[in-house]
Amino acid sequence: QKYGYYHCKACNIRWESAYVWCVQGTNKVYFRQFCRTCQKSYNPYRVEDITCQRCKQTRCTCPVKMRHVDPKRPHRQDLCGRCKGKRLSCDSTFSFKYII
């Protein structure tokens, strides 16, 4: 799971997502995300590891995880290429086998 930056060329809308699924050890994206306005699907134009803001590590031991994602923001399952139309969403399961 990585953090991605998106741009819809049709609507000129930009968005970010902490639900970018890549081939392990690479930045090769498995699933596209859909623009909320025109419903066209896109890969992110930039992908990065989700890191702690305090220690800058991907997997840290900080008592309070400070990341550049809002954990209370709901996951838009209707715009996610991985879990769109599935019973379970990406934010409720960590294993790929449960959402197929």
C-alpha positions as a printed Julia matrix, in Angstrom:
100×3 Matrix{Float64}:
   0.0     0.0     0.0
   1.36    3.4    -1.01
   0.35    7.05   -1.27
  -0.51    8.43   -4.72
  -1.14   11.75   -6.43
  -3.74   11.84   -9.2
  -4.77   14.27  -11.93
  -7.85   13.94  -14.16
  -6.94   15.5   -17.47
 -10.6    15.71  -18.56
 -11.86   17.65  -15.5
  -8.55   19.13  -14.35
  -9.22   17.79  -10.84
  -6.41   16.62   -8.56
  -6.67   14.26   -5.61
  -4.52   12.16   -3.34
  -5.04    8.69   -1.95
  -3.46    6.47    0.68
  -5.0     3.45   -1.07
  -2.61    2.86   -3.96
  -1.83   -0.82   -4.37
   1.52   -1.68   -5.98
   3.51   -4.78   -6.83
   5.52   -5.53   -3.69
   8.88   -3.73   -3.72
   7.98   -1.52   -6.69
   5.85    1.49   -7.62
   4.0    -0.45  -10.33
   0.31    0.23   -9.69
  -2.18   -2.66   -9.74
  -5.49   -0.77   -9.64
  -6.63    2.55  -11.07
  -8.84    5.08   -9.29
 -11.85    6.84  -10.79
 -12.4    10.6   -11.04
 -15.38   11.58   -8.87
 -16.69   13.93  -11.58
 -16.32   12.15  -14.93
 -15.68    8.54  -13.73
 -12.6     8.09  -15.97
  -9.96    5.83  -14.42
  -6.37    6.91  -13.83
  -3.08    5.68  -12.46
  -1.3     8.1   -10.11
   1.29   10.39  -11.66
   3.41   10.05   -8.49
   3.62    7.28   -5.87
   5.47    7.31   -2.57
   5.71    5.23    0.59
   3.38    6.15    3.44
   5.83    7.43    6.03
   5.67    8.72    9.57
   5.92   12.52    9.68
   7.98   12.39   12.88
  10.71    9.85   12.09
  10.29    9.6     8.28
  10.22    5.79    8.41
   7.7     3.53    6.66
   7.41    1.17    9.62
   8.17    3.09   12.78
   7.95    2.61   16.53
   6.74    6.13   17.37
   4.04    6.07   20.09
   1.8     8.33   17.98
   1.83    7.71   14.23
   1.96   11.06   12.47
   1.33   10.53    8.76
   0.24   12.78    5.94
  -3.06   10.9     5.7
  -6.26   11.43    7.65
  -7.2     8.06    9.19
 -10.76    9.31    9.89
 -11.45   10.21    6.26
 -13.74    7.59    4.71
 -12.46    5.45    1.85
 -14.42    6.1    -1.38
 -15.12    2.5    -2.41
 -17.14    3.73   -5.41
 -13.99    5.38   -6.84
 -11.45    2.67   -6.0
 -10.5     0.23   -8.76
  -9.54   -2.4    -6.18
 -12.77   -2.59   -4.21
 -15.41   -0.96   -6.45
 -18.41   -3.26   -6.61
 -16.98   -5.61   -3.98
 -18.56   -6.49   -0.65
 -15.53   -5.46    1.43
 -13.5    -2.3     1.01
  -9.72   -1.76    1.03
  -9.79   -0.01    4.38
 -11.52   -2.93    6.11
  -9.22   -5.69    4.88
  -5.5    -5.97    4.29
  -5.38   -9.2     2.34
  -5.98   -9.27   -1.41
  -7.73  -12.67   -1.23
 -10.69  -11.25    0.72
 -11.84   -8.72   -1.89
 -11.85  -10.77   -5.07
